[in-house]
């Protein structure tokens, strides 16, 4: 069972009061609304009408609402069971623009549904691919999710999210006020005000935007003119398929799946104080929900849906990760799909408010990603495994246009820093596994070798395996004590052969030698024992049992074997 982290006010299985649930859900909806720009961009790229854009925005809210609920379910193998909201996935944007320009919105809808079906199929055997997703891979993906949002976040923060190329003082003032309010409440507030830090910050941003003229009368007119309730036009529904676009959408859904794996890993970590590794069965359920969300999005008439990393960052910042909040988010989004007047509140969100909210949220994602990476030991292989994809991913944003010449079929991979880094880290992980043995040996000579030999050997292997640092150090301590107990008591007639094996769940150290077996007491030696002969060996033998999770000693025909087991 997961251990509840002390920094959470409402953990995943908690039931916040209904008013708190609705308010917490509402501030998540404000953050999700930022992604609604993607459907508008797609419609404008093909010269579509405002009605078509309105239709896609409404359907995007409907699909995001359904997807958010699916992720929170955790029933019949569907959903991770976490607060992991869905929205219009940035990974789909490049392929969606290509489809819309080739065959219109109907082709976009059809290809999105097909891509979602592929993700559903992937979820059925994803749990068997644990080797592809060690912590350094998932950690980098989580960090890149946050890093990839930085250009958008900063552009909006500075009031340059659209065609405006200049930062105005009022825009900067709103951004600083919004972010300052959010951060100030999170850092210095007492009680439960922290839960609503984003909602309070955004409210301050809206009020300041009205006062400083960023939200104008034209924006307010849009709200006034929007109908209170409306049913989407059925004329816009339709689906088509083009086999030539299959590969770009497969690349897009793969990148989206990698991001979702990172997002769910983050959810697992923030909801378990004793988190050790990614639960791939749980991830598979989340990927199934993600695929179903994309299929549903294509069928109702919008682009692909995927998990929202920014919203997960928001849940970290507020300390509220209850899945009940996900149901509130889903309900609000579904209602907004049919209530244009209320949806307009999100559509006219000022750019500085968007930017401040994104900066607040992605700060937590970036730090969480690097925490996951550093939960394991890193050698040269793993340093390059993290460093090269990170550098190449950053090049997409640092050097715009660098990859304009790539073949169109690979454009989704090079379209964002996240997708390029995610694909590279998975490929390099497979490459760098070559030459890593899961079973290694060391010969120890009593009276010649010392603790440094054991330390250097196990630390080097722990780094190569990407093992947890604390487990390797316990193994070093236990092996040192065993060497001391056997060596100082003269139990070994010759060399001690040490064999160490590792997998993601177990670390085993087996010592073989000819001679007498050590006596490993289950209780601490008393003062009389420590003052008698061989106190060092007696204490060392006891410490072996304290460091290892289990110890087994076997003897046969003068050969002794001591097996130390450590849970990983």
PDB file of C-alpha atoms in Angstrom, residues 53 62 85 92-93 123 145 180 205 215 292 297 306 318 325 327 347 351 358 365 372 432 457 464 488 525 538 553 565:
ATOM      1  CA  UNK A  53     -13.513  26.717 -34.547  1.00  0.00           C
ATOM      2  CA  UNK A  62     -16.228  17.365 -24.120  1.00  0.00           C
ATOM      3  CA  UNK A  85      -6.493  15.489 -16.439  1.00  0.00           C
ATOM      4  CA  UNK A  92      -0.761  15.731 -32.011  1.00  0.00           C
ATOM      5  CA  UNK A  93      -0.517  19.267 -33.338  1.00  0.00           C
ATOM      6  CA  UNK A 123      -1.589  -0.578 -23.680  1.00  0.00           C
ATOM      7  CA  UNK A 145       7.374  17.926 -20.449  1.00  0.00           C
ATOM      8  CA  UNK A 180       3.448  36.490  -7.237  1.00  0.00           C
ATOM      9  CA  UNK A 205      -4.950  38.554 -12.838  1.00  0.00           C
ATOM     10  CA  UNK A 215      -9.395  42.747 -21.107  1.00  0.00           C
ATOM     11  CA  UNK A 292      -9.760   5.687 -25.472  1.00  0.00           C
ATOM     12  CA  UNK A 297     -11.887  12.826 -29.443  1.00  0.00           C
ATOM     13  CA  UNK A 306      -3.480  13.250 -23.816  1.00  0.00           C
ATOM     14  CA  UNK A 318      -1.671  22.836  -4.193  1.00  0.00           C
ATOM     15  CA  UNK A 325     -11.330  16.319  -8.155  1.00  0.00           C
ATOM     16  CA  UNK A 327     -14.664  13.833 -11.617  1.00  0.00           C
ATOM     17  CA  UNK A 347     -11.511  31.681 -24.134  1.00  0.00           C
ATOM     18  CA  UNK A 351      -2.051  36.045 -22.037  1.00  0.00           C
ATOM     19  CA  UNK A 358       2.045  27.768 -16.758  1.00  0.00           C
ATOM     20  CA  UNK A 365       7.163  19.132 -13.235  1.00  0.00           C
ATOM     21  CA  UNK A 372      13.145  10.762 -10.567  1.00  0.00           C
ATOM     22  CA  UNK A 432      23.403   1.549 -24.038  1.00  0.00           C
ATOM     23  CA  UNK A 457      33.273  -2.669  -7.152  1.00  0.00           C
ATOM     24  CA  UNK A 464      26.019   0.739 -14.475  1.00  0.00           C
ATOM     25  CA  UNK A 488      39.027 -11.764  11.039  1.00  0.00           C
ATOM     26  CA  UNK A 525      25.810  -9.122  20.943  1.00  0.00           C
ATOM     27  CA  UNK A 538      30.798 -11.084  16.422  1.00  0.00           C
ATOM     28  CA  UNK A 553      24.047 -19.800   4.785  1.00  0.00           C
ATOM     29  CA  UNK A 565      19.364 -10.557  -0.493  1.00  0.00           C
TER      30      UNK A 565
END
